[in-house]
Each structure stands twice: as structure tokens, then as C-alpha cells.
Amino acid sequence: MIQDLSLILIVAGLVTLLFSKLKQPVVLGYIVAGFLVGPNMPYIPSVISGSTGILSWAEIGVTFLMFCLGLEFSVKKIIKQGLVPMKAAVLTVISMFTIGFFVGQAFNWDETNCIFLGGMLAMSSTTIIYKAFTDMHLSQQKFTATVMSVLILEDIFGIIMMVVLHTIAAGSESGNITLSLLSIMAFLLISFSAGIFFVPALLRRVRGLMTQETLLITSLALCCLMAFTSEELGFSTALGSFIIGSVMSETSEIERIKRVVEPVKDLFGAIFFVSVGMLVDPAILINYAFPILTLVLAIIIGQSVFGSISYFLAGENLKSALCCGFSMTQIGEFSFIIATMGVSENVISNYLYPVVVAVSVITTFTTPYLIKAAVPAYGVLKKILPKKIADYCDNHSSDSIIFLDNKYISMPFNEINSQISKIASRFYLQSRINAGSLPQNAYKIMNRDIHISEFTIPEDSLWIGKTLMELQLGTIFSVHISSILRSNRRINIPMADERLFPGDRIQVIGSDEDLSIFSKALMSALYNVENHNAEDMTLKQICINKNSIFYGKNLIELNLRENYHAMVVGIERGEKKLSTIAPDYVFQENDIIWIVGEKGNIT
């Protein structure tokens, strides 16, 4: 095993460095590295444990990857997003599953392959999309929060889908499928209920004993325990690890847990994606080139069209719906998990796994370009659509609030009354525009994209230690800080004299454009490492003579900190401890002082 792990990490490290240099997603680098060390590449050493070892590495990687996905799942965040993500996730999954199933039917693949293919195409990649948003500086955009919520919900649907597919693979009838679904619902309910009572209480009880090391070990121990329990009860290890991650996401220690678990996530996530690449067979890719390209087009067109429609029907306006739909035009880790399950249970054909991997690789490359294409596509649609329809689509939003003196606005904001309120408000608004009491661009004004985004202060930021008044963020960037999250402490509506510290998570209010400018400024306001190559510090004892710069001067006159980057620690007075020196003390001959500073400045 150690030989396999060494080879995997060495090749993965070299390939991912190359991909980082080429500004390509690191996930693709892992898949390429897996292909290079896999059994189908004869020119370089490959893993010696064969297919059994590959699947073992894949299972280990899946377990910890799903645990980390669970840590990102927060019921509170989903609830804050309202019903839009839930409706969009359901519609998107159904649409893409249907497309995948019928594409498989078109190629005369058997029904099991078609069902698994539908499940794979229904799962967009959380990892790839998150990386794309980060690399393209889009994380502060309003639509990205909706996309990430939908992806989390898709992961939950994926867990349920895995149970259904496992039952179908076993040849069970519909009655057994229903029983399996009831079993998983009972397992989820019991696990979450017990976990919410037990895990937070455990972490609170031992909080004083928790170092970074013990917190890491405890978190991974709970992950493995739950994964083992899930497997023993007939479910997958992925389900158990996801559940315990979700439970821990609601504890007060979640930020510390994420911080200590992140390196483990990176390591085992890399191992999982490398194991995916190991199963790629070039011969199959050549023989199935046409199905691969067909599936690529099915995903791109399906998500761009049906995905965007799903978001629109869920309540997003036209521009946001297109940005969301175009962002999800790829498949990734969960599709691989489903494919891995199919391979391990020998229920899908040998060609399906490498075909899906190839589709994922291609769609990952195209993802950034399709995200960029969303806004131009919106511009084209605006020109094509009649003005009234375009205006309706622009103002179509389930959570829009129009601040007018309209009696319908006071209605309760449930789904039915909200729709009535919006229709009435549009008629009222149009009458005010026609009467000249509101400007013609009132619709645009009412549909501002102001929202809250979260940013983290880098450890080497130039803003560290400065107050909000000194930074003048509102004046410079037209944004406002609503909260500062510092460890387990939340500072809401911070005062002007509040200072920023490394690792602070700040919640900032602004428009997409303003937040984008703010994000770039935050990430560029960093200390220049090249200009801070200071020498090591040294502590030295000096006896003052008449030729010394100290002789006849005091600390104020010497200004050691500014002139020499040094300071006097104390003076010898024959006592056990060094005596402190008053700023106006005049140094005399034979005074013995201790001074600390850079080696080059102390001689």
C-alpha cells in the first residue's frame, strides 16, 4: 500500500503543479495523474495492487470527501435561501435524469445502464463549480449562493438516489425499493436526532481539552464510526460519513473543525479523483467517442436550457436563472461515486465508467467559458423577447419586495399571496410610471441586486489592525459591513472603531459590481513578501564606551526602532532581572545593556 500511495502522491503532485501553471482545475490534474499511474498506461510504473486496490482507494476517498461535503451542509443556510433552491434542485434533477435515461436508450444500452447514466448526469459537481467561482472571482455574486444551495440539495438527492440504484442493481421489485426508501428515511431521522443530541454535547463537554490535534482525531473518529455503522446496517459508507458531517456542521465548533479537517479533505479528495483516473481505458474512449460527445452536448444543452428554466420556474429572474443554469453544465464527484458503486457491484457495463469520466473532463474544461457566456446569452434573449415579456422575466423573483404604498404589500408572504402581491404591484407600478410620478427605469431600480456576501480577511492583509473608520469601505467601495464573525463570536453592526483581525469573516452588503471590486481590492491588499525578507533577530550584550553611538544620548535621540530596527531590552544593574531604561536616561561609559535587532544592524 505504501508503494501505491507514494506513486499516487508523487505523480499527482507533479501533474497538479503543471495544471496550476496552466490555470486549469486541479481536479482534472488528479484525474490525469490517475490515468498515468493506472493499469492502462504501460509506459510508466502503475499501482501494484490492481483493481481491488483502486476500488479500496476510491472507497477511502469517498468516505472522507462525503464527510467534508456534509460539513458544508447547513440547514440554516438552506432555510435562509427559501424555497427557490429546493424547487430548482428538484426540477433540475428530474430534467437531467430524464435526459440521461433517454440518451442511454437512444444508444440501445440496457435499462440498468440507462438508469445509472441518468443518475450520473443529474449530479453537477460541487467541487468543480466552487473552484470555478473562486478562480473567476464570482463567489460574491448573488446567484452563486443559490447555486451552492442547490448543489448541496443535489448531494442529498444523490444519497437517496444511491440507495434506490443499489436496490435496483440488486434486482429488487418496486415494493423493496419503497421499503429501502423508508429504511433510509428512518436511518436519517434516527441518525440526525441522536447526532444532534450527542455530538454537540460531547464537543461542549471536552472543549477545554480540544487542541487542533485532538479535534482532528475526534472528528475523523466520528466519521469512521458512522461510516462503519452505516455499512453494517446495509447502507453505504458515504451515507454515514455525510450524515455525521451534516450533524457536526450545526455545532459551535464547526469553523475549527473545517480548519483542521481541510488538509485531510484535500488529501483524500485527491486520492479519490486519482482513483477515478485509474479506471480510464483509452481503448474504450476511442470506441465510444460518439456517445461521449453526445453526452457532453446533452449536459451542456440540458443544463443551459432546462436548468435555466428550472431556476426561472423556481423564482429566479431571467438573468440570475441563466447564470445559475450555465454554471451547472458539468458532472463530477457524485457522478463518480455513483459510477464507482455500479462498478463495485458489477451492475454497469465496463465502458460506462470511463465514458462518464471523459464527459466530466470535457465539461470541466468548458465550465468557465459557459459561466462567462451566461450574461451574453441574457443580452441576446433580451433583444429577442417582446419588451413586456422581457420586463416580466427581469422582475420575476419569489423574494422581491416592492416598497410602494400598495395595500397588497401588507399581505402575508406565503407562496400564493406573494404571487398576488407581485402581480398587483406590477400593475400599480406601471400606472405610476404612466402617470409620470415614477421614472421609466423604475423596474430596474426596484430590481437592484443588493445582497450580503461573506469574505475572509487574509492572514497577510494590509487591512489587519485597522479600524472600519480608517478603511472607509463605504466611501471607497459603496459597501457596508453588517457582521464580523471571529471564531465563535459574532459582532453584528460593528462600530466604526472595530478593528479587523486575521481570519475574520466579514459579511458585506452591496451590489454584484461593488462586491466584485471590493473582493479584488481585499485580495490585492497584501504584504509583498519579496520586500519583507528581514534578517533573523539576534540578542546581544553591549558594553558602552566613548566611541559608541549610545554614549551621551538617550533613547529618544537614538530612535533605535526607526533607524536600526532594534530596541534596548534593559540595562545591567547587578540585580536578578534587567532594569528598565527611562526614555530620557543618558547612557554613560561602561553601561552594560542588552539589545535585540536584525543581525546586520547590530555589530
Coordinates of N, CA and C in Angstrom, one line a residue, residues 233-420:
L233 N -25.3 -1.6 8.7 CA -26.8 -1.6 8.6 C -27.3 -1.8 7.1
G234 N -26.3 -2.0 6.2 CA -26.7 -2.2 4.8 C -26.7 -1.0 3.9
F235 N -26.3 0.1 4.5 CA -26.2 1.3 3.7 C -24.7 1.6 3.3
S236 N -24.5 2.6 2.5 CA -23.1 2.9 2.1 C -22.3 3.7 3.1
T237 N -21.0 3.6 3.1 CA -20.1 4.3 4.0 C -20.3 5.8 3.7
A238 N -20.5 6.2 2.4 CA -20.7 7.6 2.0 C -21.9 8.2 2.7
L239 N -23.0 7.4 2.9 CA -24.1 8.0 3.6 C -23.8 8.3 5.0
G240 N -23.2 7.4 5.7 CA -22.8 7.6 7.1 C -21.9 8.8 7.3
S241 N -20.9 8.9 6.5 CA -19.9 10.0 6.7 C -20.6 11.3 6.4
F242 N -21.5 11.3 5.4 CA -22.2 12.6 5.1 C -23.1 13.0 6.2
I243 N -23.8 12.0 6.8 CA -24.7 12.3 8.0 C -24.0 13.0 9.1
I244 N -22.8 12.3 9.5 CA -22.1 12.8 10.7 C -21.5 14.2 10.4
G245 N -21.1 14.4 9.1 CA -20.6 15.7 8.7 C -21.7 16.8 8.8
S246 N -22.9 16.4 8.4 CA -24.1 17.3 8.5 C -24.4 17.7 9.9
V247 N -24.3 16.7 10.8 CA -24.6 16.9 12.2 C -23.6 17.9 12.8
M248 N -22.3 17.6 12.5 CA -21.2 18.5 13.0 C -21.3 19.9 12.5
S249 N -21.9 20.1 11.3 CA -22.0 21.4 10.7 C -22.8 22.3 11.5
E250 N -23.7 21.8 12.4 CA -24.5 22.6 13.3 C -24.0 22.9 14.7
T251 N -22.7 22.4 14.9 CA -22.1 22.6 16.2 C -21.4 23.9 16.3
S252 N -21.1 24.4 17.5 CA -20.4 25.6 17.7 C -18.9 25.5 17.3
E253 N -18.4 24.3 17.1 CA -17.0 24.1 16.8 C -16.8 23.9 15.3
I254 N -17.8 24.2 14.5 CA -17.7 23.9 13.0 C -16.6 24.6 12.3
E255 N -16.3 25.8 12.7 CA -15.3 26.6 12.0 C -13.9 26.0 12.3
R256 N -13.7 25.6 13.5 CA -12.4 24.9 13.9 C -12.3 23.5 13.2
I257 N -13.4 22.8 13.2 CA -13.4 21.5 12.6 C -13.1 21.6 11.1
K258 N -13.7 22.6 10.4 CA -13.4 22.8 9.0 C -11.9 23.1 8.8
R259 N -11.4 23.9 9.7 CA -10.0 24.3 9.5 C -9.0 23.2 9.7
V260 N -9.3 22.3 10.7 CA -8.3 21.2 10.9 C -8.5 20.0 9.9
V261 N -9.8 19.9 9.4 CA -10.1 18.8 8.5 C -9.7 19.1 7.1
E262 N -9.5 20.4 6.8 CA -9.3 20.8 5.4 C -8.1 20.0 4.7
P263 N -6.9 19.9 5.4 CA -5.8 19.2 4.8 C -6.2 17.7 4.5
V264 N -7.0 17.1 5.4 CA -7.4 15.7 5.2 C -8.3 15.6 4.0
K265 N -9.2 16.6 3.9 CA -10.1 16.7 2.8 C -9.4 16.8 1.5
D266 N -8.4 17.6 1.4 CA -7.5 17.8 0.2 C -6.8 16.5 -0.1
L267 N -6.3 15.8 0.9 CA -5.5 14.6 0.7 C -6.4 13.5 0.1
F268 N -7.5 13.2 0.8 CA -8.3 12.1 0.4 C -9.2 12.4 -0.8
G269 N -9.5 13.7 -0.9 CA -10.2 14.1 -2.2 C -9.3 13.9 -3.4
A270 N -8.0 14.2 -3.2 CA -7.0 13.9 -4.3 C -7.0 12.4 -4.6
I271 N -6.9 11.6 -3.5 CA -6.8 10.1 -3.7 C -8.1 9.6 -4.5
F272 N -9.2 10.2 -4.1 CA -10.5 9.7 -4.8 C -10.4 10.0 -6.3
F273 N -10.1 11.3 -6.6 CA -10.1 11.7 -8.0 C -8.9 10.9 -8.8
V274 N -7.8 10.7 -8.1 CA -6.8 9.9 -8.8 C -7.3 8.5 -9.1
S275 N -8.0 7.9 -8.1 CA -8.6 6.6 -8.3 C -9.6 6.5 -9.5
V276 N -10.3 7.7 -9.7 CA -11.2 7.8 -10.8 C -10.4 7.7 -12.1
G277 N -9.3 8.4 -12.2 CA -8.5 8.4 -13.4 C -7.9 7.1 -13.7
M278 N -7.6 6.3 -12.6 CA -7.0 4.9 -12.8 C -7.9 4.0 -13.7
L279 N -9.2 4.3 -13.6 CA -10.1 3.4 -14.3 C -10.4 3.8 -15.7
V280 N -9.7 4.8 -16.2 CA -9.9 5.3 -17.6 C -9.2 4.3 -18.6
D281 N -9.9 3.8 -19.5 CA -9.3 2.9 -20.6 C -9.4 3.7 -21.9
P282 N -8.2 4.0 -22.5 CA -8.1 4.8 -23.7 C -8.9 4.1 -24.9
A283 N -8.8 2.7 -24.9 CA -9.4 2.0 -26.0 C -10.9 2.2 -26.0
I284 N -11.5 2.2 -24.8 CA -13.0 2.4 -24.6 C -13.3 3.8 -25.1
L285 N -12.5 4.8 -24.7 CA -12.7 6.2 -25.1 C -12.8 6.4 -26.6
I286 N -11.9 5.7 -27.3 CA -11.8 5.8 -28.8 C -13.1 5.1 -29.3
N287 N -13.4 4.0 -28.8 CA -14.6 3.2 -29.4 C -15.9 3.9 -29.1
Y288 N -15.9 4.7 -28.0 CA -17.2 5.4 -27.6 C -17.1 6.9 -27.7
A289 N -16.3 7.4 -28.7 CA -16.1 8.8 -28.9 C -17.5 9.5 -29.2
F290 N -18.3 8.9 -30.0 CA -19.6 9.5 -30.4 C -20.5 9.6 -29.1
P291 N -20.7 8.5 -28.4 CA -21.5 8.7 -27.1 C -21.0 9.7 -26.2
I292 N -19.7 9.8 -26.1 CA -19.1 10.8 -25.2 C -19.4 12.2 -25.6
L293 N -19.3 12.5 -26.9 CA -19.6 13.8 -27.4 C -21.1 14.1 -27.3
T294 N -21.9 13.1 -27.5 CA -23.3 13.2 -27.4 C -23.7 13.6 -25.9
L295 N -23.1 12.9 -25.0 CA -23.4 13.2 -23.6 C -22.9 14.6 -23.1
V296 N -21.8 15.0 -23.7 CA -21.3 16.3 -23.4 C -22.3 17.4 -23.9
L297 N -22.8 17.2 -25.1 CA -23.8 18.1 -25.6 C -25.1 18.0 -24.8
A298 N -25.5 16.8 -24.4 CA -26.7 16.7 -23.6 C -26.6 17.4 -22.3
I299 N -25.4 17.4 -21.6 CA -25.2 18.1 -20.4 C -25.2 19.6 -20.6
I300 N -24.5 20.0 -21.6 CA -24.4 21.5 -21.8 C -25.7 22.1 -22.2
I301 N -26.4 21.4 -23.2 CA -27.7 22.0 -23.6 C -28.7 21.8 -22.5
G302 N -28.7 20.6 -21.9 CA -29.7 20.3 -20.9 C -29.7 21.2 -19.7
Q303 N -28.5 21.5 -19.2 CA -28.4 22.4 -18.0 C -28.6 23.8 -18.5
S304 N -28.0 24.2 -19.6 CA -28.2 25.6 -20.1 C -29.7 25.9 -20.3
V305 N -30.4 25.0 -20.9 CA -31.8 25.2 -21.2 C -32.7 24.8 -20.1
F306 N -32.8 23.5 -19.8 CA -33.7 23.0 -18.8 C -33.3 23.5 -17.4
G307 N -32.0 23.6 -17.1 CA -31.5 24.0 -15.8 C -31.9 25.5 -15.6
S308 N -31.7 26.3 -16.6 CA -32.1 27.7 -16.5 C -33.6 27.9 -16.3
I309 N -34.4 27.1 -17.1 CA -35.8 27.1 -17.0 C -36.2 26.7 -15.5
S310 N -35.5 25.7 -15.0 CA -35.9 25.2 -13.6 C -35.6 26.3 -12.6
Y311 N -34.5 27.0 -12.8 CA -34.3 28.1 -11.8 C -35.3 29.3 -12.0
F312 N -35.7 29.5 -13.3 CA -36.7 30.5 -13.5 C -38.0 30.2 -12.9
L313 N -38.5 28.9 -13.1 CA -39.7 28.5 -12.5 C -39.7 28.4 -11.0
A314 N -38.5 28.2 -10.5 CA -38.3 28.2 -9.0 C -38.4 29.6 -8.4
G315 N -38.3 30.7 -9.2 CA -38.4 32.0 -8.7 C -37.3 33.0 -9.0
E316 N -36.3 32.6 -9.7 CA -35.2 33.5 -10.1 C -35.6 34.3 -11.3
N317 N -35.0 35.5 -11.4 CA -35.3 36.3 -12.6 C -34.5 35.8 -13.7
L318 N -34.7 36.3 -14.9 CA -34.1 35.7 -16.1 C -32.6 35.7 -16.1
K319 N -32.0 36.8 -15.7 CA -30.5 36.9 -15.7 C -29.9 35.9 -14.7
S320 N -30.5 35.9 -13.5 CA -30.0 35.0 -12.5 C -30.2 33.6 -12.8
A321 N -31.3 33.3 -13.4 CA -31.6 31.9 -13.8 C -30.6 31.4 -14.9
L322 N -30.3 32.2 -15.9 CA -29.3 31.9 -16.9 C -27.9 31.7 -16.2
C323 N -27.5 32.6 -15.3 CA -26.2 32.4 -14.7 C -26.2 31.1 -13.9
C324 N -27.3 30.8 -13.2 CA -27.3 29.5 -12.4 C -27.3 28.3 -13.4
G325 N -28.1 28.3 -14.4 CA -28.1 27.2 -15.3 C -26.8 26.9 -16.0
F326 N -26.2 28.0 -16.5 CA -25.0 27.9 -17.3 C -23.8 27.4 -16.4
S327 N -23.9 27.7 -15.0 CA -22.9 27.3 -14.1 C -22.8 25.8 -13.9
M328 N -23.9 25.1 -14.1 CA -24.0 23.7 -13.7 C -23.8 22.7 -14.8
T329 N -23.2 23.2 -15.9 CA -23.0 22.4 -17.1 C -21.8 21.4 -17.0
Q330 N -21.8 20.6 -16.0 CA -20.7 19.6 -15.9 C -21.2 18.5 -14.9
I331 N -20.5 17.4 -14.9 CA -20.7 16.4 -13.8 C -19.4 16.2 -13.1
G332 N -19.4 15.6 -11.9 CA -18.2 15.5 -11.2 C -18.2 14.4 -10.1
E333 N -17.8 14.8 -8.9 CA -17.5 13.8 -7.9 C -18.7 12.8 -7.5
F334 N -19.9 13.4 -7.5 CA -21.0 12.5 -7.1 C -21.4 11.5 -8.3
S335 N -21.2 12.0 -9.5 CA -21.4 11.1 -10.6 C -20.3 9.9 -10.5
F336 N -19.1 10.3 -10.1 CA -18.1 9.2 -10.0 C -18.4 8.3 -8.8
I337 N -19.0 8.8 -7.8 CA -19.4 8.0 -6.6 C -20.5 7.0 -7.1
I338 N -21.4 7.4 -7.8 CA -22.5 6.5 -8.4 C -21.9 5.5 -9.3
A339 N -21.0 6.0 -10.2 CA -20.3 5.1 -11.1 C -19.4 4.0 -10.4
T340 N -18.7 4.5 -9.3 CA -17.9 3.6 -8.5 C -18.8 2.5 -7.9
M341 N -20.0 2.9 -7.4 CA -20.9 1.9 -6.8 C -21.3 0.9 -7.9
G342 N -21.6 1.4 -9.1 CA -22.0 0.5 -10.1 C -20.9 -0.5 -10.5
V343 N -19.7 0.0 -10.5 CA -18.5 -0.9 -10.9 C -18.3 -1.9 -9.8
S344 N -18.3 -1.5 -8.5 CA -18.0 -2.4 -7.4 C -19.1 -3.5 -7.3
E345 N -20.3 -3.2 -7.7 CA -21.4 -4.2 -7.6 C -21.6 -4.9 -8.9
N346 N -20.8 -4.6 -9.9 CA -20.8 -5.3 -11.2 C -22.2 -5.2 -11.9
V347 N -22.8 -4.0 -11.8 CA -24.1 -3.9 -12.4 C -24.1 -2.9 -13.6
I348 N -23.0 -2.3 -13.9 CA -23.0 -1.4 -15.1 C -21.9 -2.0 -16.0
S349 N -22.0 -1.7 -17.3 CA -21.0 -2.2 -18.3 C -19.7 -1.5 -18.1
N350 N -18.6 -2.2 -18.6 CA -17.3 -1.7 -18.4 C -17.0 -0.3 -19.0
Y351 N -17.7 -0.1 -20.1 CA -17.5 1.1 -20.9 C -18.1 2.4 -20.2
L352 N -19.1 2.2 -19.3 CA -19.8 3.4 -18.8 C -19.0 4.2 -17.9
Y353 N -18.1 3.6 -17.1 CA -17.3 4.4 -16.1 C -16.4 5.3 -16.9
P354 N -15.5 4.8 -17.7 CA -14.6 5.7 -18.4 C -15.3 6.7 -19.3
V355 N -16.4 6.3 -19.9 CA -17.2 7.3 -20.7 C -17.6 8.5 -19.8
V356 N -18.1 8.2 -18.6 CA -18.6 9.3 -17.7 C -17.4 10.1 -17.3
V357 N -16.2 9.5 -17.0 CA -15.0 10.3 -16.6 C -14.6 11.2 -17.8
A358 N -14.6 10.7 -19.0 CA -14.3 11.5 -20.1 C -15.2 12.7 -20.3
V359 N -16.5 12.4 -20.1 CA -17.5 13.5 -20.2 C -17.2 14.6 -19.1
S360 N -16.9 14.1 -17.9 CA -16.6 15.0 -16.8 C -15.4 15.9 -17.1
V361 N -14.3 15.3 -17.7 CA -13.1 16.0 -18.0 C -13.4 17.1 -19.1
I362 N -14.2 16.8 -20.1 CA -14.5 17.7 -21.1 C -15.4 18.9 -20.6
T363 N -16.4 18.5 -19.8 CA -17.3 19.5 -19.3 C -16.7 20.4 -18.3
T364 N -15.7 19.9 -17.6 CA -14.9 20.7 -16.6 C -14.2 21.8 -17.3
F365 N -13.5 21.4 -18.5 CA -12.8 22.4 -19.3 C -13.8 23.5 -19.8
T366 N -15.0 23.1 -20.2 CA -15.9 24.1 -20.8 C -16.7 24.9 -19.7
T367 N -16.6 24.5 -18.5 CA -17.4 25.2 -17.4 C -17.1 26.7 -17.3
P368 N -15.9 27.1 -17.2 CA -15.6 28.6 -17.1 C -16.1 29.4 -18.3
Y369 N -16.0 28.8 -19.5 CA -16.5 29.5 -20.7 C -18.0 29.6 -20.7
L370 N -18.7 28.6 -20.2 CA -20.1 28.7 -20.2 C -20.6 29.6 -19.1
I371 N -19.9 29.7 -18.0 CA -20.3 30.7 -17.0 C -20.2 32.1 -17.5
K372 N -19.1 32.3 -18.3 CA -19.0 33.6 -18.9 C -20.0 33.9 -20.0
A373 N -20.5 32.8 -20.6 CA -21.5 33.0 -21.7 C -22.9 33.3 -21.2
A374 N -23.1 33.2 -19.9 CA -24.5 33.4 -19.4 C -25.0 34.9 -19.6
V375 N -24.1 35.8 -19.3 CA -24.6 37.2 -19.5 C -24.8 37.6 -20.9
P376 N -23.9 37.2 -21.9 CA -24.2 37.5 -23.3 C -25.5 36.8 -23.8
A377 N -25.7 35.6 -23.3 CA -27.0 34.9 -23.6 C -28.2 35.7 -23.1
Y378 N -28.0 36.2 -22.0 CA -29.1 37.1 -21.4 C -29.4 38.3 -22.3
G379 N -28.3 38.9 -22.8 CA -28.4 40.0 -23.7 C -29.1 39.7 -25.0
V380 N -28.8 38.5 -25.5 CA -29.4 38.1 -26.8 C -30.9 37.8 -26.5
L381 N -31.3 37.2 -25.4 CA -32.7 36.9 -25.1 C -33.5 38.2 -24.9
K382 N -32.8 39.2 -24.3 CA -33.5 40.5 -24.1 C -33.9 41.1 -25.4
K383 N -33.0 41.0 -26.4 CA -33.3 41.5 -27.7 C -34.4 40.8 -28.4
I384 N -34.4 39.4 -28.2 CA -35.4 38.6 -29.0 C -36.8 38.7 -28.4
L385 N -36.9 38.7 -27.0 CA -38.2 38.6 -26.4 C -38.9 40.0 -26.5
P386 N -40.2 39.9 -26.6 CA -41.0 41.2 -26.6 C -40.7 41.9 -25.3
K387 N -40.8 43.3 -25.3 CA -40.5 44.1 -24.1 C -41.3 43.7 -22.9
K388 N -42.6 43.5 -23.0 CA -43.4 43.2 -21.9 C -42.9 41.9 -21.2
I389 N -42.7 40.9 -22.1 CA -42.2 39.6 -21.5 C -40.8 39.7 -20.9
A390 N -40.0 40.5 -21.5 CA -38.6 40.7 -21.0 C -38.7 41.4 -19.7
D391 N -39.5 42.4 -19.6 CA -39.7 43.1 -18.3 C -40.2 42.2 -17.2
Y392 N -41.2 41.4 -17.6 CA -41.7 40.4 -16.6 C -40.6 39.4 -16.1
C393 N -39.8 38.9 -17.1 CA -38.8 38.0 -16.7 C -37.7 38.6 -15.9
D394 N -37.4 39.9 -16.1 CA -36.4 40.6 -15.3 C -36.9 40.8 -13.9
N395 N -38.2 41.0 -13.7 CA -38.7 41.3 -12.4 C -39.4 40.0 -11.7
H396 N -39.2 38.9 -12.4 CA -39.7 37.6 -11.9 C -38.8 37.1 -10.7
S397 N -39.3 37.2 -9.5 CA -38.5 36.8 -8.4 C -39.4 36.4 -7.2
S398 N -39.1 35.3 -6.6 CA -40.0 34.9 -5.5 C -39.8 35.6 -4.2
D399 N -38.6 36.4 -4.1 CA -38.4 37.1 -2.9 C -38.3 38.6 -3.1
S400 N -38.8 39.1 -4.2 CA -38.7 40.5 -4.5 C -39.7 41.3 -3.6
I401 N -39.3 42.4 -3.0 CA -40.1 43.2 -2.2 C -40.2 44.6 -2.8
I402 N -41.4 45.0 -3.2 CA -41.5 46.4 -3.8 C -42.0 47.3 -2.7
F403 N -41.2 48.3 -2.4 CA -41.6 49.2 -1.3 C -42.4 50.4 -1.9
L404 N -43.7 50.1 -2.1 CA -44.6 51.1 -2.5 C -45.8 51.1 -1.6
D405 N -46.6 52.1 -1.6 CA -47.8 52.2 -0.8 C -48.9 51.5 -1.4
N406 N -48.7 50.2 -1.6 CA -49.7 49.3 -2.2 C -50.3 48.5 -1.1
K407 N -51.7 48.5 -1.1 CA -52.3 47.7 0.0 C -52.0 46.2 0.0
Y408 N -51.7 45.7 -1.2 CA -51.5 44.3 -1.3 C -50.2 43.9 -0.7
I409 N -49.2 44.9 -0.5 CA -47.9 44.5 0.0 C -48.0 44.0 1.4
S410 N -49.0 44.4 2.1 CA -49.2 44.0 3.5 C -49.7 42.6 3.7
M411 N -50.0 41.9 2.6 CA -50.4 40.6 2.7 C -49.3 39.6 3.2
P412 N -49.7 38.6 3.9 CA -48.7 37.6 4.4 C -47.9 37.0 3.2
F413 N -46.5 36.8 3.5 CA -45.7 36.4 2.4 C -45.6 34.9 2.3
N414 N -46.7 34.3 2.0 CA -46.7 32.9 1.7 C -46.7 32.8 0.2
E415 N -46.6 31.6 -0.3 CA -46.5 31.4 -1.8 C -47.6 32.0 -2.6
I416 N -48.9 31.8 -2.2 CA -50.0 32.3 -3.0 C -50.1 33.8 -2.9
N417 N -50.1 34.3 -1.7 CA -50.2 35.7 -1.5 C -49.1 36.5 -2.1
S418 N -47.9 35.9 -2.1 CA -46.7 36.6 -2.6 C -46.9 36.8 -4.1
Q419 N -47.4 35.8 -4.8 CA -47.7 35.9 -6.2 C -48.7 37.0 -6.5
I420 N -49.8 37.0 -5.8 CA -50.8 38.0 -5.9 C -50.3 39.4 -5.7

